[in-house]
CSV table of C-alpha atoms in Angstrom, one decimal:
chain,number,residue,atom,x,y,z
A,212,MET,CA,-28.7,82.0,21.1
A,213,THR,CA,-25.7,80.5,19.3
A,214,SER,CA,-23.9,79.9,22.6
A,215,VAL,CA,-27.0,78.5,24.3
A,216,ASP,CA,-27.6,76.0,21.5
A,217,GLY,CA,-23.9,74.9,21.6
A,218,ALA,CA,-24.1,74.4,25.3
A,219,GLY,CA,-27.3,72.3,24.8
A,220,ALA,CA,-25.6,70.1,22.2
A,221,ALA,CA,-22.7,69.6,24.4
A,222,GLY,CA,-24.9,68.6,27.3
A,223,ARG,CA,-26.9,66.3,25.1
A,224,ALA,CA,-23.7,64.6,23.7
A,225,GLY,CA,-22.4,64.3,27.3
A,226,ALA,CA,-25.5,62.7,28.5
A,227,ALA,CA,-25.6,60.3,25.6
A,228,GLY,CA,-21.9,59.4,26.1
A,229,GLY,CA,-22.6,58.8,29.9
A,230,ALA,CA,-25.6,56.7,29.1
A,231,GLY,CA,-23.6,54.5,26.6
A,232,ALA,CA,-20.7,54.2,29.0
A,233,ALA,CA,-23.2,53.2,31.7
A,234,GLY,CA,-25.1,50.8,29.5
A,235,GLY,CA,-21.9,49.2,28.5
A,236,ALA,CA,-20.8,48.9,32.1
A,237,GLY,CA,-24.1,47.4,33.1
A,238,ALA,CA,-23.9,44.9,30.1
A,239,ALA,CA,-20.5,43.9,31.1
A,240,GLY,CA,-21.4,43.6,34.8
A,241,ARG,CA,-24.6,41.9,34.1
A,242,VAL,CA,-25.0,38.2,35.4
A,243,LEU,CA,-26.5,35.9,33.0
A,244,PRO,CA,-29.3,33.4,34.3
A,245,ASP,CA,-26.9,30.5,34.6
A,246,GLY,CA,-24.7,32.4,37.0
A,247,ARG,CA,-21.9,33.2,34.7
A,248,PRO,CA,-20.9,37.0,34.5
A,249,GLY,CA,-21.7,38.8,31.3
A,250,ALA,CA,-19.1,39.2,28.5
A,251,ALA,CA,-18.3,41.7,25.9
A,252,GLY,CA,-19.5,41.0,22.4
A,253,GLY,CA,-15.8,40.2,21.3
A,254,VAL,CA,-15.6,37.5,23.9
A,255,ARG,CA,-18.9,36.1,22.7
A,256,ALA,CA,-18.0,36.1,19.3
A,257,GLY,CA,-14.7,34.2,20.1
A,258,ARG,CA,-16.5,31.7,22.1
A,259,GLY,CA,-19.1,31.2,19.3
A,260,GLY,CA,-16.1,30.6,17.0
A,261,ARG,CA,-14.7,28.0,18.9
A,262,ALA,CA,-18.0,26.1,19.2
A,263,GLY,CA,-18.5,26.3,15.4
A,264,ARG,CA,-15.6,24.1,14.8
A,265,PRO,CA,-16.2,21.0,12.9
A,266,LEU,CA,-16.9,18.1,15.2
A,267,ALA,CA,-13.8,16.1,13.6
A,268,ALA,CA,-11.5,18.9,14.4
A,269,ARG,CA,-12.7,19.0,17.9
A,270,ILE,CA,-12.3,15.3,18.5
A,271,ALA,CA,-8.7,15.3,16.9
A,272,ALA,CA,-7.7,18.2,19.3
A,273,ARG,CA,-9.1,16.4,22.5
A,274,THR,CA,-7.7,12.9,21.4
A,275,GLY,CA,-4.4,14.1,19.7
A,276,GLY,CA,-2.6,13.3,23.0
A,277,GLY,CA,-1.4,10.2,24.8
A,278,ALA,CA,-4.7,8.3,24.5
A,279,LEU,CA,-4.7,8.3,20.7
A,280,ARG,CA,-1.1,7.1,20.5
A,281,ILE,CA,-1.9,4.3,23.1
A,282,PHE,CA,-5.0,3.1,21.0
A,283,LEU,CA,-2.8,3.2,17.9
A,284,VAL,CA,-0.1,1.1,19.5
A,285,LEU,CA,-2.8,-1.3,20.6
A,286,VAL,CA,-4.1,-1.7,17.1
A,287,ALA,CA,-0.6,-2.3,15.7
A,288,LEU,CA,0.1,-5.1,18.2
A,289,PHE,CA,-3.4,-6.6,17.4
A,290,TRP,CA,-2.4,-6.4,13.6
A,291,LEU,CA,0.9,-8.1,14.1
A,292,MET,CA,-0.4,-11.0,16.4
A,293,PRO,CA,-0.8,-13.4,13.7
A,294,SER,CA,2.8,-12.9,12.4
A,295,VAL,CA,4.1,-13.1,16.0
A,296,GLY,CA,2.4,-16.2,16.5
A,297,LEU,CA,3.6,-17.7,13.4
A,298,LEU,CA,7.2,-16.9,14.0
A,299,LEU,CA,6.9,-18.4,17.6
A,300,SER,CA,5.1,-21.5,16.4
A,301,SER,CA,8.1,-22.1,13.7
A,302,LEU,CA,10.5,-22.0,16.6
A,303,ARG,CA,8.7,-24.7,18.6
A,304,SER,CA,8.8,-28.5,18.2
A,305,PRO,CA,5.7,-30.3,16.6
A,306,GLN,CA,5.1,-31.8,19.9
A,307,GLN,CA,5.0,-28.6,21.8
A,308,ILE,CA,2.7,-27.1,19.1
A,309,ALA,CA,0.3,-30.0,19.6
A,310,GLU,CA,0.2,-29.6,23.2
A,311,SER,CA,-0.1,-25.8,23.9
A,312,GLY,CA,-0.4,-22.5,22.2
A,313,TRP,CA,2.5,-20.4,21.0
A,314,TRP,CA,2.1,-17.8,23.8
A,315,GLN,CA,3.5,-20.4,26.2
A,316,VAL,CA,7.0,-19.4,24.8
A,317,PHE,CA,6.9,-16.3,26.9
A,318,GLY,CA,6.8,-18.4,29.9
A,319,LYS,CA,9.1,-21.1,28.7
A,320,PRO,CA,11.8,-19.7,26.6
A,321,ALA,CA,13.6,-22.9,26.5
A,322,GLN,CA,11.1,-24.1,23.9
A,323,ILE,CA,12.6,-22.0,21.2
A,324,THR,CA,14.6,-24.2,18.8
A,325,TRP,CA,16.0,-23.8,15.3
A,326,ASP,CA,15.5,-27.3,14.2
A,327,ASN,CA,12.4,-26.6,12.2
A,328,TYR,CA,14.4,-24.1,9.9
A,329,SER,CA,17.3,-26.6,9.7
A,330,GLN,CA,14.9,-29.1,8.2
A,331,LEU,CA,13.3,-26.6,5.9
A,332,LEU,CA,16.7,-25.7,4.4
A,333,ALA,CA,17.2,-29.3,3.9
A,334,ASN,CA,13.9,-29.6,2.0
A,335,ASP,CA,14.7,-29.3,-1.6
A,336,LYS,CA,11.2,-29.0,-2.7
A,337,VAL,CA,10.3,-26.0,-0.4
A,338,MET,CA,13.8,-24.3,-1.1
A,339,GLY,CA,13.3,-24.7,-4.8
A,340,SER,CA,9.9,-23.3,-4.5
A,341,LEU,CA,11.3,-20.1,-3.1
A,342,LEU,CA,13.7,-19.9,-6.1
A,343,THR,CA,10.7,-20.4,-8.5
A,344,THR,CA,8.7,-17.7,-6.8
A,345,ALA,CA,11.6,-15.3,-7.2
A,346,ALA,CA,12.0,-16.4,-10.7
A,347,ILE,CA,8.5,-15.4,-11.4
A,348,THR,CA,8.0,-12.3,-9.2
A,349,VAL,CA,11.2,-10.3,-10.2
A,350,PRO,CA,10.6,-10.4,-14.1
A,351,ALA,CA,6.8,-9.9,-13.6
A,352,THR,CA,7.6,-6.7,-11.5
A,353,VAL,CA,10.2,-5.3,-13.8
A,354,LEU,CA,8.2,-5.7,-17.0
A,355,VAL,CA,5.1,-4.1,-15.4
A,356,VAL,CA,7.0,-1.1,-14.2
A,357,VAL,CA,9.2,-0.6,-17.3
A,358,ILE,CA,6.0,-0.9,-19.8
A,359,GLY,CA,3.7,0.8,-17.4
A,360,SER,CA,6.2,3.8,-17.2
A,361,LEU,CA,6.5,4.1,-21.0
A,362,ALA,CA,3.0,3.9,-21.6
A,363,GLY,CA,2.2,6.3,-18.9
A,364,TYR,CA,4.5,8.9,-20.2
A,365,ALA,CA,3.0,8.3,-23.7
A,366,PHE,CA,-0.7,8.8,-22.6
A,367,ALA,CA,0.3,11.8,-20.3
A,368,TRP,CA,2.4,13.8,-22.8
A,369,MET,CA,2.7,12.4,-26.2
A,370,ASP,CA,0.1,13.3,-28.8
A,371,PHE,CA,-1.2,10.5,-31.2
A,372,PRO,CA,-4.4,9.5,-32.8
A,373,GLY,CA,-7.0,7.9,-30.4
A,374,ARG,CA,-4.9,8.6,-27.2
A,375,ASP,CA,-8.0,9.3,-25.0
A,376,GLY,CA,-10.0,6.4,-26.4
A,377,TRP,CA,-7.1,4.0,-25.7
A,378,PHE,CA,-6.7,5.3,-22.3
A,379,LEU,CA,-10.5,4.6,-21.7
A,380,VAL,CA,-9.8,1.1,-22.8
A,381,VAL,CA,-7.0,0.7,-20.5
A,382,VAL,CA,-9.2,2.0,-17.5
A,383,GLY,CA,-12.0,-0.4,-18.6
A,384,LEU,CA,-9.6,-3.3,-18.4
A,385,LEU,CA,-9.2,-2.5,-14.6
A,386,VAL,CA,-12.7,-4.0,-13.8
A,387,VAL,CA,-11.9,-7.2,-15.7
A,388,PRO,CA,-11.8,-9.9,-13.1
A,389,VAL,CA,-8.9,-12.6,-13.4
A,390,GLN,CA,-11.3,-15.4,-13.2
A,391,VAL,CA,-12.7,-14.5,-16.5
A,392,ALA,CA,-9.6,-15.0,-18.4
A,393,LEU,CA,-8.4,-18.3,-16.8
A,394,ILE,CA,-10.0,-20.6,-19.4
A,395,PRO,CA,-9.3,-18.6,-22.5
A,396,VAL,CA,-5.7,-17.9,-21.5
A,397,ALA,CA,-5.2,-21.5,-20.5
A,398,LYS,CA,-6.3,-22.7,-24.0
A,399,LEU,CA,-4.1,-20.0,-25.8
A,400,PHE,CA,-1.1,-21.1,-23.6
A,401,GLY,CA,-1.7,-24.6,-24.3
A,402,ALA,CA,-1.8,-23.9,-28.0
A,403,VAL,CA,1.5,-22.1,-28.0
A,404,GLY,CA,3.3,-24.3,-25.5
A,405,LEU,CA,3.2,-21.9,-22.5
A,406,PHE,CA,1.1,-23.8,-20.3
A,407,GLU,CA,2.7,-25.0,-17.0
A,408,THR,CA,5.8,-22.8,-17.6
A,409,THR,CA,7.5,-20.0,-15.8
A,410,ALA,CA,7.1,-17.9,-18.8
A,411,GLY,CA,3.5,-18.3,-19.0
A,412,VAL,CA,2.9,-17.3,-15.2
A,413,ILE,CA,5.1,-14.2,-15.8
A,414,LEU,CA,3.2,-13.2,-19.0
A,415,PHE,CA,-0.2,-13.7,-17.2
A,416,HIS,CA,0.9,-11.5,-14.2
A,417,THR,CA,2.3,-8.8,-16.6
A,418,ALA,CA,-0.8,-8.6,-18.7
A,419,PHE,CA,-3.0,-8.2,-15.7
A,420,GLY,CA,-0.8,-5.9,-13.9
A,421,LEU,CA,-0.3,-3.4,-16.7
A,422,PRO,CA,-3.9,-1.8,-16.7
A,423,PHE,CA,-3.3,-0.5,-13.1
A,424,ALA,CA,0.3,0.5,-13.8
A,425,VAL,CA,-0.5,2.6,-16.9
A,426,PHE,CA,-3.5,4.2,-15.0
A,427,LEU,CA,-1.5,5.2,-11.9
A,428,LEU,CA,1.8,6.4,-13.7
A,429,ARG,CA,-0.2,8.2,-16.3
A,430,ASN,CA,-2.1,10.4,-13.6
A,431,PHE,CA,1.1,10.9,-11.7
A,432,PHE,CA,3.1,11.9,-14.8
A,433,ALA,CA,0.3,14.4,-15.9
A,434,GLU,CA,0.9,16.3,-12.7
A,435,ILE,CA,4.3,17.2,-13.7
A,436,PRO,CA,4.7,20.9,-14.6
A,437,ARG,CA,4.5,21.4,-18.1
A,438,GLU,CA,7.2,24.2,-18.0
A,439,LEU,CA,9.8,21.6,-17.2
A,440,LEU,CA,9.2,19.5,-20.0
A,441,GLU,CA,9.1,22.6,-22.4
A,442,ALA,CA,12.4,23.8,-21.1
A,443,ALA,CA,14.0,20.3,-21.6
A,444,ARG,CA,12.7,20.5,-25.2
A,445,LEU,CA,14.2,23.8,-25.8
A,446,ASP,CA,17.5,22.6,-24.7
A,447,GLY,CA,17.2,19.9,-27.5
A,448,ALA,CA,16.2,17.0,-25.5
A,449,GLY,CA,14.1,14.3,-27.4
A,450,GLU,CA,11.3,12.2,-25.9
A,451,LEU,CA,13.6,9.3,-24.8
A,452,ARG,CA,15.9,11.7,-23.0
A,453,LEU,CA,13.1,13.8,-21.7
A,454,PHE,CA,11.6,10.5,-20.3
A,455,THR,CA,14.8,9.3,-18.7
A,456,ARG,CA,16.3,12.6,-17.4
A,457,VAL,CA,13.1,14.4,-16.4
A,458,VAL,CA,10.1,12.2,-15.9
A,459,LEU,CA,11.7,9.2,-14.2
A,460,PRO,CA,13.4,11.0,-11.4
A,461,LEU,CA,10.2,13.1,-10.7
A,462,GLY,CA,8.2,9.9,-10.8
A,463,GLY,CA,10.4,7.7,-8.7
A,464,PRO,CA,8.1,7.5,-5.6
A,465,ALA,CA,5.1,6.5,-7.8
A,466,ILE,CA,7.2,4.1,-9.7
A,467,ALA,CA,8.4,2.6,-6.2
A,468,SER,CA,4.9,2.4,-5.0
A,469,LEU,CA,3.9,0.5,-8.2
A,470,GLY,CA,6.9,-2.1,-7.8
A,471,ILE,CA,5.9,-2.8,-4.4
A,472,PHE,CA,2.2,-3.4,-5.0
A,473,GLN,CA,3.2,-5.6,-8.1
A,474,PHE,CA,5.8,-7.6,-6.1
A,475,LEU,CA,3.4,-8.3,-3.2
A,476,TRP,CA,0.5,-9.3,-5.7
A,477,VAL,CA,2.9,-11.7,-7.7
A,478,TRP,CA,4.7,-13.2,-4.7
A,479,ASN,CA,1.6,-14.0,-2.7
A,480,ASP,CA,-0.5,-15.2,-5.7
A,481,MET,CA,-1.7,-18.8,-5.4
A,482,LEU,CA,-4.4,-19.0,-8.0
A,483,ILE,CA,-2.4,-18.2,-11.2
A,484,ALA,CA,0.4,-20.2,-10.0
A,485,LEU,CA,-1.7,-23.2,-9.1
A,486,ILE,CA,-3.2,-23.1,-12.8
A,487,PHE,CA,-0.3,-22.0,-15.0
A,488,ALA,CA,2.9,-22.9,-13.1
A,489,ASP,CA,4.8,-26.1,-13.5
A,490,SER,CA,3.6,-28.7,-11.2
A,491,GLY,CA,7.0,-30.1,-10.8
A,492,HIS,CA,8.5,-26.7,-9.7
A,493,PRO,CA,5.6,-24.8,-8.1
A,494,PRO,CA,6.1,-21.5,-6.3
A,495,ILE,CA,6.1,-21.3,-2.7
A,496,THR,CA,2.4,-20.7,-2.2
A,497,VAL,CA,1.5,-23.9,-4.1
A,498,ALA,CA,4.3,-25.9,-2.5
A,499,LEU,CA,2.9,-25.0,1.0
A,500,GLN,CA,-0.6,-26.0,0.0
A,501,GLN,CA,0.6,-29.4,-1.4
A,502,GLU,CA,2.4,-29.9,1.9
A,503,VAL,CA,-1.0,-29.3,3.8
A,504,ARG,CA,-2.7,-31.8,1.4
A,505,GLN,CA,-0.2,-34.5,1.7
A,506,PHE,CA,1.0,-34.1,5.2
A,507,GLY,CA,-1.8,-32.5,7.3
A,508,ASN,CA,0.3,-32.5,10.5
A,509,ASN,CA,3.7,-31.4,9.0
A,510,ILE,CA,3.5,-28.2,11.0
A,511,ASP,CA,7.3,-28.2,11.4
A,512,VAL,CA,7.7,-27.6,7.6
A,513,LEU,CA,4.5,-25.3,7.1
A,514,ALA,CA,5.3,-22.7,10.0
A,515,PRO,CA,8.9,-21.9,9.2
A,516,GLY,CA,8.0,-22.1,5.3
A,517,ALA,CA,5.0,-19.7,5.7
A,518,PHE,CA,7.1,-17.3,7.8
A,519,LEU,CA,9.9,-17.3,5.1
A,520,SER,CA,7.5,-16.6,2.4
A,521,MET,CA,6.1,-13.8,4.4
A,522,VAL,CA,9.5,-12.2,5.3
A,523,VAL,CA,10.6,-11.6,1.8
A,524,PRO,CA,7.7,-9.2,1.0
A,525,LEU,CA,8.1,-7.5,4.3
A,526,ILE,CA,11.9,-6.9,3.6
A,527,VAL,CA,10.9,-5.2,0.1
A,528,PHE,CA,8.2,-3.0,1.7
A,529,PHE,CA,10.5,-1.8,4.4
A,530,ALA,CA,13.3,-1.4,2.2
A,531,PHE,CA,11.2,1.2,0.0
A,532,GLN,CA,9.0,2.2,2.8
A,533,ARG,CA,10.0,5.9,2.3
A,534,GLN,CA,9.3,5.9,-1.4
A,535,PHE,CA,6.1,4.0,-1.0
A,536,VAL,CA,4.8,6.9,1.4
A,537,SER,CA,5.8,9.6,-0.8
A,538,GLY,CA,4.2,7.9,-3.8
A,539,VAL,CA,0.8,7.4,-1.8
A,540,MET,CA,1.0,10.9,-0.5
A,541,ALA,CA,1.9,12.5,-3.9
A,542,GLY,CA,-0.8,14.8,-4.9
A,543,ALA,CA,-2.4,14.9,-1.6
A,544,VAL,CA,-1.2,18.3,-0.9
A,545,LYS,CA,-0.2,21.3,-3.1
């Protein structure tokens, strides 16, 4: 009986195994209704995993080649077109500017001349306005970076009464528009003798640049590992030495980004300069605006003057481009 039962069990197992193999072979060899051959479950799972990828990932994978690069190059060229047009216009005579567009230079390179820049360098008002702009922009940028760095470190790593409340006040100042403060500050500056002075413009830009500076640098400094600061304190470093030797080197990208932002804002400003700057020695933006108002067709001065006023921020940006990108990307990845 025992041998008979063992033989029966073996036969049933063999039959089951054969049926399973046959079923698997049939499934693998089965033709689907749309004409495609059947696939094993693992293959179907792999295909389903690819189909389950996010739409953005699939689009990026398909357009990550030459088509996307060509599109980005076209966008960059379109973005640079006004600057190129301004440059080529500044290299043409007023008569040529009035007769045809700046793109005619590509067909007639002989139109290019440096006479407009020679006249601009001989224009004492425009050149003096460039110096006035630099005298306003550099101190306003340095003050915002220095004071913002110190305040950001204090809010991030120093304990004092009302720290969080004062930081909320700083954050709240970010939403205060400049236009709200024009009349009150003008009255205050008039009372203390700072109206229509370079110092008044610098103080105004510094005051309105500090809230963003403190907010940006405080958040950046707060991401510095506490262990580094504690190790420096154990070595006997005080707060000033800790700030200059540990925090500032690590916060260099954020500080560079802040400096670039502040420089661009102050250099390109016209509203504050138009109200608070000395009318006898205006910044470049106000000087060019006055040229438009007094000499509407004085394009031989406006075009090169506008291009020079644009070149300086571009030089600053490209000089600190690596630090700017590092500061913008800081904290994006861990």
